[in-house]
mmCIF file of N, CA and C in Angstrom:
data_model
loop_
_atom_site.group_PDB
_atom_site.id
_atom_site.type_symbol
_atom_site.label_atom_id
_atom_site.label_comp_id
_atom_site.label_asym_id
_atom_site.label_seq_id
_atom_site.Cartn_x
_atom_site.Cartn_y
_atom_site.Cartn_z
ATOM 1 N N MET A 212 33.066 -50.504 -70.472
ATOM 2 C CA MET A 212 32.737 -49.599 -69.257
ATOM 3 C C MET A 212 32.813 -50.115 -68.147
ATOM 4 N N SER A 213 34.198 -49.595 -67.411
ATOM 5 C CA SER A 213 34.143 -49.965 -66.251
ATOM 6 C C SER A 213 33.357 -49.174 -65.318
ATOM 7 N N THR A 214 33.277 -50.275 -63.977
ATOM 8 C CA THR A 214 32.412 -49.666 -62.663
ATOM 9 C C THR A 214 32.783 -49.550 -61.722
ATOM 10 N N HIS A 215 32.018 -48.629 -61.063
ATOM 11 C CA HIS A 215 32.564 -47.903 -59.696
ATOM 12 C C HIS A 215 32.591 -48.824 -58.491
ATOM 13 N N PRO A 216 33.319 -49.267 -57.746
ATOM 14 C CA PRO A 216 32.291 -49.861 -56.839
ATOM 15 C C PRO A 216 31.511 -50.100 -56.368
ATOM 16 N N ASN A 217 30.755 -49.083 -56.215
ATOM 17 C CA ASN A 217 29.523 -48.618 -55.709
ATOM 18 C C ASN A 217 28.225 -49.231 -56.283
ATOM 19 N N GLN A 218 28.871 -48.741 -57.894
ATOM 20 C CA GLN A 218 27.469 -49.066 -58.650
ATOM 21 C C GLN A 218 27.667 -50.765 -58.209
ATOM 22 N N ARG A 219 29.210 -51.099 -58.630
ATOM 23 C CA ARG A 219 29.357 -52.446 -58.983
ATOM 24 C C ARG A 219 28.147 -53.362 -57.566
ATOM 25 N N ASP A 220 27.995 -52.791 -56.431
ATOM 26 C CA ASP A 220 27.091 -53.546 -55.361
ATOM 27 C C ASP A 220 25.903 -53.242 -55.528
ATOM 28 N N LEU A 221 25.643 -52.179 -56.131
ATOM 29 C CA LEU A 221 24.448 -51.835 -56.619
ATOM 30 C C LEU A 221 23.711 -53.071 -57.637
ATOM 31 N N ILE A 222 24.614 -53.163 -58.461
ATOM 32 C CA ILE A 222 24.127 -54.273 -59.576
ATOM 33 C C ILE A 222 24.019 -55.685 -58.840
ATOM 34 N N ASN A 223 25.211 -56.081 -58.051
ATOM 35 C CA ASN A 223 24.845 -57.345 -57.516
ATOM 36 C C ASN A 223 23.977 -57.585 -56.600
ATOM 37 N N THR A 224 23.242 -56.425 -56.047
ATOM 38 C CA THR A 224 22.701 -56.359 -55.299
ATOM 39 C C THR A 224 21.329 -56.778 -55.905
ATOM 40 N N LEU A 225 20.901 -55.795 -56.630
ATOM 41 C CA LEU A 225 19.464 -56.060 -57.649
ATOM 42 C C LEU A 225 19.230 -57.524 -58.649
ATOM 43 N N SER A 226 20.686 -57.587 -58.896
ATOM 44 C CA SER A 226 20.739 -58.933 -59.307
ATOM 45 C C SER A 226 20.355 -60.664 -58.519
ATOM 46 N N GLU A 227 21.150 -60.014 -57.272
ATOM 47 C CA GLU A 227 20.939 -61.015 -56.040
ATOM 48 C C GLU A 227 19.336 -61.002 -56.092
ATOM 49 N N ALA A 228 18.475 -60.025 -55.645
ATOM 50 C CA ALA A 228 17.246 -59.915 -55.443
ATOM 51 C C ALA A 228 16.436 -60.502 -56.373
ATOM 52 N N LYS A 229 16.915 -60.082 -57.548
ATOM 53 C CA LYS A 229 15.861 -61.159 -58.745
ATOM 54 C C LYS A 229 16.403 -62.302 -58.555
ATOM 55 N N SER A 230 16.984 -62.405 -58.231
ATOM 56 C CA SER A 230 17.382 -64.245 -58.965
ATOM 57 C C SER A 230 16.958 -65.300 -57.954
ATOM 58 N N GLN A 231 17.080 -64.224 -56.381
ATOM 59 C CA GLN A 231 16.752 -64.956 -54.905
ATOM 60 C C GLN A 231 14.560 -64.916 -55.150
ATOM 61 N N ALA A 232 14.080 -63.847 -55.902
ATOM 62 C CA ALA A 232 12.436 -63.699 -55.819
ATOM 63 C C ALA A 232 12.401 -65.004 -56.791
ATOM 64 N N ILE A 233 13.097 -65.149 -58.156
ATOM 65 C CA ILE A 233 12.753 -66.284 -58.722
ATOM 66 C C ILE A 233 12.670 -67.635 -58.261
ATOM 67 N N LEU A 234 14.114 -67.694 -57.996
ATOM 68 C CA LEU A 234 14.394 -69.211 -57.250
ATOM 69 C C LEU A 234 13.314 -69.719 -56.146
ATOM 70 N N GLY A 235 13.211 -68.607 -55.106
ATOM 71 C CA GLY A 235 12.521 -69.120 -54.005
ATOM 72 C C GLY A 235 10.932 -68.991 -54.222
ATOM 73 N N ARG A 236 10.415 -68.530 -55.264
ATOM 74 C CA ARG A 236 9.151 -68.081 -55.680
ATOM 75 C C ARG A 236 8.672 -67.202 -54.757
ATOM 76 N N GLN A 237 9.243 -66.109 -54.436
ATOM 77 C CA GLN A 237 9.000 -65.426 -53.552
ATOM 78 C C GLN A 237 9.649 -63.531 -53.858
ATOM 79 N N ASN A 238 8.664 -62.538 -53.366
ATOM 80 C CA ASN A 238 9.075 -61.691 -53.313
ATOM 81 C C ASN A 238 10.167 -61.396 -52.548
ATOM 82 N N VAL A 239 11.264 -60.538 -52.751
ATOM 83 C CA VAL A 239 11.984 -60.009 -52.403
ATOM 84 C C VAL A 239 12.582 -58.303 -52.736
ATOM 85 N N SER A 240 13.043 -57.344 -51.725
ATOM 86 C CA SER A 240 13.114 -56.022 -51.807
ATOM 87 C C SER A 240 14.241 -55.550 -51.797
ATOM 88 N N VAL A 241 14.697 -54.919 -52.310
ATOM 89 C CA VAL A 241 16.184 -54.048 -52.083
ATOM 90 C C VAL A 241 16.158 -52.972 -51.661
ATOM 91 N N ASN A 242 16.202 -52.604 -50.414
ATOM 92 C CA ASN A 242 16.389 -51.090 -49.288
ATOM 93 C C ASN A 242 17.066 -50.371 -49.853
ATOM 94 N N LEU A 243 17.420 -49.221 -50.428
ATOM 95 C CA LEU A 243 18.218 -48.548 -50.700
ATOM 96 C C LEU A 243 19.138 -47.515 -49.995
ATOM 97 N N ASN A 244 19.666 -46.829 -49.170
ATOM 98 C CA ASN A 244 20.362 -46.271 -48.560
ATOM 99 C C ASN A 244 19.734 -46.572 -47.164
ATOM 100 N N SER A 245 20.621 -48.605 -47.315
ATOM 101 C CA SER A 245 19.720 -48.926 -45.913
ATOM 102 C C SER A 245 21.445 -49.609 -45.529
ATOM 103 N N THR A 246 21.149 -49.337 -43.999
ATOM 104 C CA THR A 246 22.467 -50.510 -43.644
ATOM 105 C C THR A 246 21.884 -51.622 -42.517
ATOM 106 N N ALA A 247 20.722 -51.764 -42.846
ATOM 107 C CA ALA A 247 19.670 -52.973 -41.898
ATOM 108 C C ALA A 247 20.667 -54.272 -42.548
ATOM 109 N N SER A 248 20.714 -55.347 -41.613
ATOM 110 C CA SER A 248 21.091 -56.649 -42.245
ATOM 111 C C SER A 248 20.228 -57.033 -43.082
ATOM 112 N N ASN A 249 20.805 -57.982 -44.408
ATOM 113 C CA ASN A 249 20.171 -58.761 -44.893
ATOM 114 C C ASN A 249 19.192 -60.065 -44.586
ATOM 115 N N THR A 250 18.263 -60.074 -44.960
ATOM 116 C CA THR A 250 17.780 -61.640 -44.832
ATOM 117 C C THR A 250 16.865 -61.895 -46.239
ATOM 118 N N PRO A 251 16.836 -63.089 -46.038
ATOM 119 C CA PRO A 251 16.352 -63.793 -47.649
ATOM 120 C C PRO A 251 15.025 -63.306 -48.380
ATOM 121 N N THR A 252 14.513 -62.135 -47.799
ATOM 122 C CA THR A 252 13.435 -61.619 -48.599
ATOM 123 C C THR A 252 13.782 -59.951 -48.593
ATOM 124 N N SER A 253 14.802 -59.367 -47.841
ATOM 125 C CA SER A 253 15.568 -58.032 -48.175
ATOM 126 C C SER A 253 16.534 -58.060 -48.175
ATOM 127 N N LEU A 254 17.374 -57.554 -49.235
ATOM 128 C CA LEU A 254 18.524 -57.490 -49.156
ATOM 129 C C LEU A 254 18.759 -55.369 -49.048
ATOM 130 N N ASN A 255 20.018 -55.177 -48.505
ATOM 131 C CA ASN A 255 20.303 -54.115 -48.326
ATOM 132 C C ASN A 255 21.452 -53.396 -49.401
ATOM 133 N N TRP A 256 21.492 -52.171 -49.557
ATOM 134 C CA TRP A 256 22.418 -51.399 -50.448
ATOM 135 C C TRP A 256 22.803 -50.078 -49.922
ATOM 136 N N GLN A 257 23.481 -49.792 -48.997
ATOM 137 C CA GLN A 257 23.997 -48.094 -48.957
ATOM 138 C C GLN A 257 24.939 -47.613 -50.084
ATOM 139 N N THR A 258 25.154 -46.300 -50.327
ATOM 140 C CA THR A 258 25.903 -45.368 -50.944
ATOM 141 C C THR A 258 27.074 -45.068 -49.870
ATOM 142 N N ALA A 259 28.424 -44.998 -50.679
ATOM 143 C CA ALA A 259 29.677 -45.278 -50.193
ATOM 144 C C ALA A 259 29.690 -43.320 -49.981
ATOM 145 N N SER A 260 30.590 -43.430 -49.348
ATOM 146 C CA SER A 260 30.984 -41.843 -49.080
ATOM 147 C C SER A 260 31.349 -41.403 -50.150
ATOM 148 N N ASN A 261 31.072 -40.139 -50.451
ATOM 149 C CA ASN A 261 30.986 -39.108 -51.651
ATOM 150 C C ASN A 261 30.252 -39.255 -52.334
ATOM 151 N N ASN A 262 29.200 -40.463 -52.256
ATOM 152 C CA ASN A 262 28.453 -40.887 -53.640
ATOM 153 C C ASN A 262 27.263 -40.287 -53.326
ATOM 154 N N THR A 263 26.103 -40.260 -53.986
ATOM 155 C CA THR A 263 24.483 -39.880 -53.771
ATOM 156 C C THR A 263 23.826 -40.814 -54.912
ATOM 157 N N LEU A 264 22.567 -41.221 -54.387
ATOM 158 C CA LEU A 264 21.917 -42.107 -55.720
ATOM 159 C C LEU A 264 20.814 -41.243 -55.855
ATOM 160 N N GLU A 265 20.593 -41.230 -57.058
ATOM 161 C CA GLU A 265 18.937 -40.454 -57.549
ATOM 162 C C GLU A 265 18.047 -41.346 -58.318
ATOM 163 N N LEU A 266 16.588 -41.185 -58.273
ATOM 164 C CA LEU A 266 15.992 -42.382 -59.048
ATOM 165 C C LEU A 266 15.304 -41.505 -59.554
ATOM 166 N N LYS A 267 14.814 -41.935 -61.271
ATOM 167 C CA LYS A 267 14.280 -40.888 -61.649
ATOM 168 C C LYS A 267 12.971 -41.993 -62.605
ATOM 169 N N ASN A 268 11.956 -41.869 -62.678
ATOM 170 C CA ASN A 268 11.047 -42.644 -63.809
ATOM 171 C C ASN A 268 11.212 -42.159 -65.092
ATOM 172 N N ILE A 269 11.155 -43.254 -65.996
ATOM 173 C CA ILE A 269 11.132 -42.899 -67.461
ATOM 174 C C ILE A 269 10.357 -43.065 -68.157
ATOM 175 N N ALA A 270 9.742 -42.546 -68.522
ATOM 176 C CA ALA A 270 8.304 -42.517 -69.252
ATOM 177 C C ALA A 270 8.667 -43.092 -70.911
ATOM 178 N N ALA A 271 7.598 -43.318 -71.454
ATOM 179 C CA ALA A 271 7.552 -43.923 -72.944
ATOM 180 C C ALA A 271 8.074 -42.939 -73.902
ATOM 181 N N ASP A 272 7.731 -41.526 -73.851
ATOM 182 C CA ASP A 272 8.151 -40.756 -74.382
ATOM 183 C C ASP A 272 9.203 -40.304 -74.280
ATOM 184 N N GLY A 273 10.122 -40.801 -72.998
ATOM 185 C CA GLY A 273 11.851 -40.429 -72.567
ATOM 186 C C GLY A 273 12.055 -39.136 -71.369
ATOM 187 N N LYS A 274 10.595 -38.748 -71.306
ATOM 188 C CA LYS A 274 10.469 -37.930 -70.511
ATOM 189 C C LYS A 274 11.068 -38.389 -68.761
ATOM 190 N N GLN A 275 11.801 -37.558 -67.912
ATOM 191 C CA GLN A 275 12.236 -38.644 -66.768
ATOM 192 C C GLN A 275 11.311 -37.340 -65.449
ATOM 193 N N SER A 276 10.827 -37.964 -64.389
ATOM 194 C CA SER A 276 10.446 -37.253 -63.523
ATOM 195 C C SER A 276 11.049 -38.029 -62.172
ATOM 196 N N SER A 277 10.955 -37.371 -60.850
ATOM 197 C CA SER A 277 11.311 -37.550 -59.940
ATOM 198 C C SER A 277 10.830 -39.338 -59.256
ATOM 199 N N LEU A 278 11.688 -39.864 -58.230
ATOM 200 C CA LEU A 278 10.709 -41.059 -57.790
ATOM 201 C C LEU A 278 11.484 -41.262 -56.660
ATOM 202 N N THR A 279 10.553 -41.319 -55.553
ATOM 203 C CA THR A 279 10.675 -41.187 -54.334
ATOM 204 C C THR A 279 11.041 -42.425 -53.435
ATOM 205 N N THR A 280 11.096 -44.013 -54.541
ATOM 206 C CA THR A 280 10.639 -44.908 -53.223
ATOM 207 C C THR A 280 12.009 -44.846 -52.957
ATOM 208 N N THR A 281 12.093 -45.491 -51.719
ATOM 209 C CA THR A 281 13.568 -46.479 -51.335
ATOM 210 C C THR A 281 13.387 -47.467 -51.224
ATOM 211 N N THR A 282 12.927 -48.755 -51.509
ATOM 212 C CA THR A 282 12.653 -50.014 -51.860
ATOM 213 C C THR A 282 12.136 -50.335 -52.959
ATOM 214 N N LEU A 283 13.054 -51.522 -54.009
ATOM 215 C CA LEU A 283 12.526 -52.086 -55.400
ATOM 216 C C LEU A 283 12.462 -53.374 -55.226
ATOM 217 N N ALA A 284 10.857 -53.780 -55.234
ATOM 218 C CA ALA A 284 10.543 -55.391 -54.744
ATOM 219 C C ALA A 284 10.057 -55.783 -56.184
ATOM 220 N N PHE A 285 11.019 -56.783 -55.909
ATOM 221 C CA PHE A 285 11.069 -58.246 -57.210
ATOM 222 C C PHE A 285 9.863 -58.869 -56.595
ATOM 223 N N ASN A 286 8.959 -59.581 -57.639
ATOM 224 C CA ASN A 286 8.405 -60.813 -57.445
ATOM 225 C C ASN A 286 8.752 -61.834 -57.757
ATOM 226 N N ALA A 287 8.070 -63.068 -57.582
ATOM 227 C CA ALA A 287 8.413 -64.209 -58.033
ATOM 228 C C ALA A 287 8.777 -64.537 -59.283
ATOM 229 N N ASN A 288 7.787 -63.744 -60.523
ATOM 230 C CA ASN A 288 8.385 -63.941 -61.381
ATOM 231 C C ASN A 288 9.720 -62.941 -61.954
ATOM 232 N N GLY A 289 10.139 -62.185 -61.199
ATOM 233 C CA GLY A 289 11.299 -61.330 -61.330
ATOM 234 C C GLY A 289 11.386 -60.144 -61.760
ATOM 235 N N VAL A 290 10.272 -60.062 -61.687
ATOM 236 C CA VAL A 290 9.902 -58.233 -62.446
ATOM 237 C C VAL A 290 9.047 -57.543 -61.102
ATOM 238 N N VAL A 291 9.840 -55.479 -61.262
ATOM 239 C CA VAL A 291 9.903 -55.548 -60.232
ATOM 240 C C VAL A 291 8.499 -54.773 -59.886
ATOM 241 N N ALA A 292 8.069 -54.803 -59.315
ATOM 242 C CA ALA A 292 6.584 -54.833 -58.595
ATOM 243 C C ALA A 292 5.972 -53.340 -58.411
ATOM 244 N N ASN A 293 7.148 -53.068 -57.895
ATOM 245 C CA ASN A 293 6.702 -51.047 -57.154
ATOM 246 C C ASN A 293 7.031 -49.942 -58.503
ATOM 247 N N ILE A 294 6.933 -50.661 -59.333
ATOM 248 C CA ILE A 294 7.690 -49.485 -60.481
ATOM 249 C C ILE A 294 6.701 -49.350 -61.564
ATOM 250 N N THR A 295 6.121 -48.470 -61.913
ATOM 251 C CA THR A 295 5.230 -49.008 -63.632
ATOM 252 C C THR A 295 5.638 -48.411 -65.054
ATOM 253 N N GLN A 296 6.902 -47.696 -64.349
ATOM 254 C CA GLN A 296 7.943 -47.426 -66.012
ATOM 255 C C GLN A 296 9.245 -47.935 -65.403
ATOM 256 N N ASP A 297 10.264 -47.980 -66.359
ATOM 257 C CA ASP A 297 11.842 -48.092 -66.404
ATOM 258 C C ASP A 297 12.270 -47.247 -65.261
ATOM 259 N N THR A 298 13.004 -47.555 -65.032
ATOM 260 C CA THR A 298 14.054 -46.215 -63.405
ATOM 261 C C THR A 298 14.761 -46.211 -63.821
ATOM 262 N N LEU A 299 15.676 -45.131 -63.922
ATOM 263 C CA LEU A 299 16.640 -44.612 -64.241
ATOM 264 C C LEU A 299 17.406 -44.175 -62.631
ATOM 265 N N LEU A 300 18.575 -45.624 -62.359
ATOM 266 C CA LEU A 300 19.001 -44.953 -61.255
ATOM 267 C C LEU A 300 20.937 -44.578 -61.349
ATOM 268 N N SER A 301 20.890 -43.297 -60.565
ATOM 269 C CA SER A 301 22.305 -42.423 -61.287
ATOM 270 C C SER A 301 23.121 -42.419 -59.902
ATOM 271 N N ILE A 302 24.574 -42.511 -59.959
ATOM 272 C CA ILE A 302 25.000 -42.683 -58.643
ATOM 273 C C ILE A 302 26.300 -41.333 -59.250
ATOM 274 N N CYS A 303 26.084 -40.249 -58.111
ATOM 275 C CA CYS A 303 26.959 -39.305 -58.125
ATOM 276 C C CYS A 303 28.206 -39.433 -57.372
ATOM 277 N N ASN A 304 29.558 -39.667 -57.760
ATOM 278 C CA ASN A 304 30.472 -39.418 -56.813
ATOM 279 C C ASN A 304 31.140 -37.998 -56.626
ATOM 280 N N SER A 305 30.454 -36.589 -56.005
ATOM 281 C CA SER A 305 31.365 -35.919 -56.111
ATOM 282 C C SER A 305 32.732 -35.628 -56.355
ATOM 283 N N ARG A 306 33.458 -36.301 -55.607
ATOM 284 C CA ARG A 306 34.920 -36.346 -55.435
ATOM 285 C C ARG A 306 35.503 -36.006 -56.778
ATOM 286 N N ILE A 307 35.007 -36.887 -57.207
ATOM 287 C CA ILE A 307 35.329 -36.760 -58.718
ATOM 288 C C ILE A 307 34.218 -36.518 -60.075
ATOM 289 N N ASN A 308 33.611 -36.060 -59.652
ATOM 290 C CA ASN A 308 32.775 -35.350 -60.094
ATOM 291 C C ASN A 308 31.844 -36.074 -61.649
ATOM 292 N N LYS A 309 31.718 -37.571 -61.158
ATOM 293 C CA LYS A 309 31.287 -38.195 -62.316
ATOM 294 C C LYS A 309 30.191 -39.101 -61.651
ATOM 295 N N LYS A 310 29.479 -39.733 -62.779
ATOM 296 C CA LYS A 310 27.546 -40.338 -62.386
ATOM 297 C C LYS A 310 27.580 -41.146 -63.216
ATOM 298 N N LYS A 311 27.957 -42.551 -62.802
ATOM 299 C CA LYS A 311 27.333 -43.659 -63.452
ATOM 300 C C LYS A 311 25.953 -43.893 -63.149
ATOM 301 N N VAL A 312 25.458 -44.351 -64.489
ATOM 302 C CA VAL A 312 23.354 -43.886 -64.827
ATOM 303 C C VAL A 312 23.501 -46.142 -65.344
ATOM 304 N N ILE A 313 21.712 -46.551 -64.407
ATOM 305 C CA ILE A 313 21.782 -47.676 -64.771
ATOM 306 C C ILE A 313 20.298 -47.086 -65.024
ATOM 307 N N ILE A 314 19.935 -48.157 -65.995
ATOM 308 C CA ILE A 314 18.034 -48.604 -66.145
ATOM 309 C C ILE A 314 17.844 -49.562 -65.870
ATOM 310 N N LEU A 315 17.119 -49.951 -64.664
ATOM 311 C CA LEU A 315 16.222 -50.469 -64.247
ATOM 312 C C LEU A 315 15.012 -50.742 -65.433
ATOM 313 N N THR A 316 14.489 -51.795 -65.526
ATOM 314 C CA THR A 316 13.240 -52.192 -66.311
ATOM 315 C C THR A 316 12.168 -52.440 -65.803
ATOM 316 N N LYS A 317 11.208 -52.539 -66.013
ATOM 317 C CA LYS A 317 9.883 -53.204 -65.452
ATOM 318 C C LYS A 317 10.108 -54.555 -64.830
ATOM 319 N N LEU A 318 10.669 -55.249 -66.024
ATOM 320 C CA LEU A 318 10.613 -56.444 -66.503
ATOM 321 C C LEU A 318 12.524 -57.078 -65.208
ATOM 322 N N GLY A 319 13.050 -55.809 -64.440
ATOM 323 C CA GLY A 319 13.980 -56.328 -63.995
ATOM 324 C C GLY A 319 15.757 -56.415 -64.465
ATOM 325 N N THR A 320 15.223 -56.160 -65.531
ATOM 326 C CA THR A 320 16.861 -55.780 -66.531
ATOM 327 C C THR A 320 17.600 -54.925 -66.240
ATOM 328 N N LEU A 321 18.910 -54.892 -66.329
ATOM 329 C CA LEU A 321 19.960 -54.219 -65.911
ATOM 330 C C LEU A 321 20.279 -53.452 -67.676
ATOM 331 N N VAL A 322 20.179 -51.976 -67.678
ATOM 332 C CA VAL A 322 20.900 -51.501 -69.057
ATOM 333 C C VAL A 322 21.973 -50.374 -68.438
ATOM 334 N N PHE A 323 23.018 -50.629 -68.740
ATOM 335 C CA PHE A 323 23.982 -49.759 -68.513
ATOM 336 C C PHE A 323 24.143 -48.313 -69.638
ATOM 337 N N LYS A 324 23.975 -47.280 -69.239
ATOM 338 C CA LYS A 324 24.585 -46.421 -70.157
ATOM 339 C C LYS A 324 26.024 -45.793 -69.703
ATOM 340 N N ALA A 325 26.321 -44.839 -70.352
ATOM 341 C CA ALA A 325 27.438 -44.054 -71.137
ATOM 342 C C ALA A 325 27.858 -43.594 -69.199
ATOM 343 N N GLU A 326 29.253 -43.130 -68.959
ATOM 344 C CA GLU A 326 29.231 -42.385 -68.071
ATOM 345 C C GLU A 326 29.045 -40.698 -67.926
ATOM 346 N N GLU A 327 28.798 -40.025 -67.158
ATOM 347 C CA GLU A 327 28.215 -38.855 -66.900
ATOM 348 C C GLU A 327 28.824 -38.208 -65.879
ATOM 349 N N THR A 328 28.966 -36.813 -66.875
ATOM 350 C CA THR A 328 29.230 -36.162 -65.166
ATOM 351 C C THR A 328 28.193 -35.416 -64.312
ATOM 352 N N CYS A 329 28.722 -35.057 -63.559
ATOM 353 C CA CYS A 329 27.965 -34.752 -61.697
ATOM 354 C C CYS A 329 26.988 -33.314 -62.527
#
């Protein structure tokens, strides 16, 4: 599956945050839709032009509900500390009407889903 540059940036930011949390034995946060400067414990990611980010909780039965957090926090074990369920992150590009979908598990693993239309 090909990845859009904005999706790739998000994947890299989430992966880097998890790695820094584990290697530094400290909490590391990813601030979504933020243009602030990165620090060793706070990484920032911003949607590109024509893109929107949507987050949803995924319950064990597969039902989805909106998630309003703008920060994902990895603890020293690489676990996403501030989510209680797996989280669906979707990036919709309104210019090409394509949506890239990633699932971030509570354990900090990324699962890639098939591309969809917005």
